[in-house]
Amino acid sequence: MAQVIINSHPLVQHKITMLRSKDTGTNEFRSLVGEIGMLMGYEALADLPTEEVEIETPIEKCMSTVIAGRKLAIVPILRAGLGMVDGLLKLVPTAKVGHIGLYRDPETHEPVEYYCKLPDPIEERVIVVTDPMLATGGSAVDAISQIKKHGGRKIKFMCIIAAPEGLRKLQENHPDVDIYVGHLDRQLNDHAYIMPGLGDAGDRIFGTK
Ligand code: PRP
Ligand code: URA
């Protein structure tokens, strides 16, 4: 069974509190999502494979550490997952970025797929899937199934807020995926929104309604 890592860092928790507030406007909300993406990325990428290479400092030659192999793919779930990409790219500027387009049907709350473009080949890459919200878990389960169909194997999922229902579903369907959660909230409401949550992440990042 892969791990579930629930963040407890004061900086992340402070920024999540600011995200939750209905008084936080689009500009600030977008910046905060990016900053949280970077802070959580630092933790999620702590086990990236490394290797030693020889370099020359102004003083002498030495062996020093670099990220090994084919590095990283970041795969945001559109739209809201896009908000976390820049933060991760600040950490690993050479990462490739794929996109998976999904939206929740407003009646059934089931994910509807509309786009998928992934780095090719993807088999050897560590893949970080981003979405600020893990609610019923339908979108994350579906996105990760698509990535596996394309050959992805080393997959991590990063969300800012999770509901217990979605976390359970994701673990049951993809027990091999490490899950990084900014905060675990109470439960879903009758419209499958997270309580207390932060509302509709996509609308708040992009200023739509
Ligand atoms: C939101 C969110 C997740 C999904 C979570 O996206 O960004 O992708 O809902 O819900 P789930 O766990 O119940 O599937 P939404 O469908 O609103 O699309 P958007 O990002 O384009 O607004
Ligand atoms: N999607 C969101 O953006 N927010 C929720 O609370 C649930 C799904």
Coordinates of C-alpha atoms and ligand atoms in Angstrom, one line a residue:
M1 CA 0.0 0.0 0.0
A2 CA 1.3 3.4 -0.9
Q3 CA 1.4 6.2 1.6
V4 CA -1.0 9.0 2.4
I5 CA 0.9 12.1 3.7
I6 CA -1.3 14.7 5.3
N7 CA 0.6 18.0 5.5
S8 CA 1.0 19.8 8.8
H9 CA 3.5 22.5 7.9
P10 CA 2.5 25.9 9.4
L11 CA 3.1 27.7 6.2
V12 CA 0.9 25.4 4.2
Q13 CA -1.8 25.5 6.8
H14 CA -1.7 29.3 7.0
K15 CA -2.0 29.6 3.2
I16 CA -4.9 27.1 3.1
T17 CA -6.8 29.2 5.7
M18 CA -6.3 32.2 3.4
L19 CA -7.6 30.2 0.4
R20 CA -10.7 29.1 2.3
S21 CA -11.8 32.7 3.1
K22 CA -14.6 33.8 0.8
D23 CA -13.0 37.3 1.0
T24 CA -9.9 36.1 -0.9
G25 CA -10.0 37.4 -4.4
T26 CA -9.0 35.7 -7.7
N27 CA -5.5 37.2 -7.9
E28 CA -4.5 36.3 -4.3
F29 CA -6.2 32.9 -4.6
R30 CA -4.2 32.0 -7.7
S31 CA -0.9 33.1 -6.1
L32 CA -1.7 31.0 -3.0
V33 CA -2.5 27.9 -5.0
G34 CA 0.9 28.2 -6.7
E35 CA 2.8 28.8 -3.5
I36 CA 1.1 25.8 -1.8
G37 CA 1.9 23.7 -4.9
M38 CA 5.6 24.6 -4.5
L39 CA 5.7 23.9 -0.7
M40 CA 3.9 20.6 -1.1
G41 CA 6.1 19.7 -4.1
Y42 CA 9.2 20.1 -2.0
E43 CA 7.8 17.3 0.3
A44 CA 6.4 15.1 -2.6
L45 CA 9.7 15.1 -4.5
A46 CA 11.9 14.2 -1.5
D47 CA 12.4 10.7 -2.9
L48 CA 13.3 11.6 -6.5
P49 CA 16.1 9.4 -7.8
T50 CA 19.5 11.0 -7.8
E51 CA 23.0 10.2 -9.1
E52 CA 26.5 11.6 -8.5
V53 CA 28.3 13.5 -11.3
E54 CA 31.8 15.0 -11.4
I55 CA 32.0 18.8 -11.6
E56 CA 34.7 21.3 -11.1
T57 CA 34.2 24.1 -8.6
P58 CA 36.6 27.2 -8.6
I59 CA 38.5 25.3 -6.0
E60 CA 38.7 21.6 -7.1
K61 CA 37.0 18.7 -8.8
C62 CA 34.3 16.9 -6.8
M63 CA 31.4 14.5 -7.1
S64 CA 28.0 16.1 -6.5
T65 CA 24.3 15.1 -6.7
V66 CA 21.9 15.7 -9.5
I67 CA 18.4 14.4 -10.3
A68 CA 18.8 11.1 -12.2
G69 CA 17.3 9.7 -15.3
R70 CA 14.2 10.9 -17.1
K71 CA 13.1 13.2 -14.3
L72 CA 9.6 14.4 -13.8
A73 CA 6.2 14.7 -15.5
I74 CA 3.6 17.1 -14.0
V75 CA 0.0 16.3 -15.0
P76 CA -2.6 18.8 -13.9
I77 CA -6.3 17.8 -14.0
L78 CA -7.9 20.7 -15.9
R79 CA -8.8 23.2 -15.0
A80 CA -8.0 23.8 -11.3
G81 CA -4.9 21.5 -11.3
L82 CA -3.2 24.1 -13.6
G83 CA -2.9 26.4 -10.6
M84 CA -0.3 24.1 -8.9
V85 CA 1.9 23.6 -12.0
D86 CA 4.0 26.8 -11.8
G87 CA 5.0 26.1 -8.2
L88 CA 6.3 22.7 -9.2
L89 CA 8.0 24.0 -12.3
K90 CA 9.9 26.5 -10.1
L91 CA 11.3 23.4 -8.3
V92 CA 12.0 21.3 -11.4
P93 CA 12.1 23.6 -14.5
T94 CA 13.0 20.7 -16.8
A95 CA 9.8 18.8 -16.0
K96 CA 7.5 17.9 -18.8
V97 CA 3.9 18.8 -18.4
G98 CA 0.9 16.7 -19.6
H99 CA -2.8 17.7 -19.3
I100 CA -5.9 15.8 -18.5
G101 CA -9.2 17.5 -19.1
L102 CA -12.1 16.4 -16.9
Y103 CA -15.1 18.1 -15.5
R104 CA -17.7 16.8 -13.0
D105 CA -21.2 16.4 -14.4
P106 CA -23.3 18.8 -12.2
E107 CA -26.1 16.2 -11.8
T108 CA -24.3 12.9 -11.4
H109 CA -20.9 14.3 -10.1
E110 CA -19.2 11.7 -12.3
P111 CA -16.1 12.9 -14.3
V112 CA -16.5 13.6 -18.0
E113 CA -13.3 13.4 -20.0
Y114 CA -12.5 15.9 -22.7
Y115 CA -8.7 16.0 -23.2
C116 CA -5.6 13.9 -22.6
K117 CA -2.1 14.8 -23.8
L118 CA 0.8 13.2 -21.9
P119 CA 4.6 13.3 -22.3
D120 CA 5.7 10.4 -24.5
P121 CA 7.3 8.1 -23.4
I122 CA 6.0 8.4 -19.8
E123 CA 7.0 4.9 -18.5
E124 CA 10.2 5.9 -16.7
R125 CA 9.1 9.2 -15.4
V126 CA 8.0 10.1 -11.9
I127 CA 4.5 11.6 -12.5
V128 CA 2.9 14.1 -10.2
V129 CA -0.8 14.6 -10.8
T130 CA -2.2 17.9 -9.4
D131 CA -5.7 18.9 -8.5
P132 CA -6.5 21.2 -5.5
M133 CA -9.7 19.3 -4.7
L134 CA -10.2 15.6 -4.0
A135 CA -14.0 15.5 -3.4
T136 CA -15.8 12.2 -4.4
G137 CA -12.4 11.1 -5.9
G138 CA -14.0 10.4 -9.3
S139 CA -11.8 12.8 -11.2
A140 CA -8.5 11.7 -9.6
V141 CA -9.3 8.0 -10.1
D142 CA -10.2 8.5 -13.7
A143 CA -7.2 10.7 -14.5
I144 CA -4.8 8.2 -12.9
S145 CA -6.5 5.3 -14.8
Q146 CA -5.8 7.3 -18.1
I147 CA -2.2 7.8 -17.1
K148 CA -1.7 4.1 -16.4
K149 CA -3.3 3.2 -19.8
H150 CA -0.6 5.3 -21.4
G151 CA 2.1 3.4 -19.5
G152 CA 2.6 5.6 -16.4
R153 CA 3.7 3.6 -13.4
K154 CA 5.4 5.9 -10.8
I155 CA 2.5 8.1 -9.9
K156 CA 2.0 10.6 -7.0
F157 CA -1.2 12.6 -6.5
M158 CA -1.1 16.0 -4.9
C159 CA -4.2 17.9 -3.6
I160 CA -4.7 20.9 -1.4
I161 CA -7.9 19.8 0.3
A162 CA -9.4 16.2 0.5
A163 CA -12.6 14.8 1.7
P164 CA -12.4 11.5 3.5
E165 CA -14.8 9.9 0.9
G166 CA -12.4 10.9 -2.0
L167 CA -9.3 9.8 -0.2
R168 CA -10.8 6.4 0.5
K169 CA -11.9 5.9 -3.1
L170 CA -8.5 6.9 -4.5
Q171 CA -6.7 4.5 -2.2
E172 CA -9.1 1.7 -3.0
N173 CA -8.8 2.2 -6.8
H174 CA -5.1 3.0 -7.0
P175 CA -3.4 1.5 -3.9
D176 CA 0.1 2.0 -5.6
V177 CA -0.2 5.8 -5.7
D178 CA 1.3 8.0 -3.0
I179 CA -1.2 10.7 -2.0
Y180 CA -0.1 14.1 -0.7
V181 CA -2.9 16.1 1.0
G182 CA -2.7 19.7 2.2
H183 CA -5.6 19.3 4.6
L184 CA -8.1 16.6 5.3
D185 CA -11.6 18.2 5.6
R186 CA -14.7 16.9 7.3
Q187 CA -17.1 15.5 4.6
L188 CA -19.0 16.2 1.4
N189 CA -22.3 18.1 1.3
D190 CA -25.3 17.0 -0.8
H191 CA -23.8 18.6 -3.9
A192 CA -20.5 16.7 -3.4
Y193 CA -18.7 19.9 -2.4
I194 CA -16.1 19.6 0.4
M195 CA -17.1 21.0 3.9
P196 CA -15.7 23.4 5.0
G197 CA -13.6 23.4 1.8
L198 CA -13.0 26.5 -0.3
G199 CA -15.8 26.4 -2.8
D200 CA -15.2 25.8 -6.5
A201 CA -11.5 25.8 -7.0
G202 CA -11.6 26.2 -10.8
D203 CA -13.9 29.2 -10.6
R204 CA -11.9 30.8 -7.8
I205 CA -8.6 30.4 -9.7
F206 CA -9.9 31.6 -13.0
G207 CA -12.5 34.1 -11.8
T208 CA -15.4 32.4 -13.5
K209 CA -18.8 31.4 -12.0
Ligands
PRP1 C1 -13.2 20.1 -9.6 C2 -11.8 19.8 -9.0 C3 -11.6 18.4 -9.3 C4 -12.9 17.8 -9.1 C5 -13.0 17.1 -7.8 O1 -13.1 20.2 -10.9 O2 -10.8 20.7 -9.5 O3 -11.1 18.1 -10.6 O4 -13.9 18.9 -9.2 O5 -14.2 16.5 -7.6 P1 -14.3 14.9 -7.5 O6 -13.2 14.4 -6.6 O7 -15.7 14.7 -7.0 O8 -14.2 14.3 -8.9 P2 -14.4 20.6 -11.8 O9 -15.1 19.3 -12.3 O10 -15.3 21.6 -11.1 O11 -13.8 21.2 -13.1 P3 -12.9 22.6 -13.3 O12 -11.6 22.4 -12.6 O13 -12.8 22.7 -14.7 O14 -13.7 23.7 -12.6
URA2 N1 -14.7 20.7 -6.7 C1 -14.4 21.8 -6.2 O1 -13.8 22.7 -6.8 N2 -14.7 22.0 -4.9 C2 -15.3 21.1 -4.1 O2 -15.6 21.3 -2.9 C3 -15.6 19.9 -4.7 C4 -15.3 19.7 -6.0

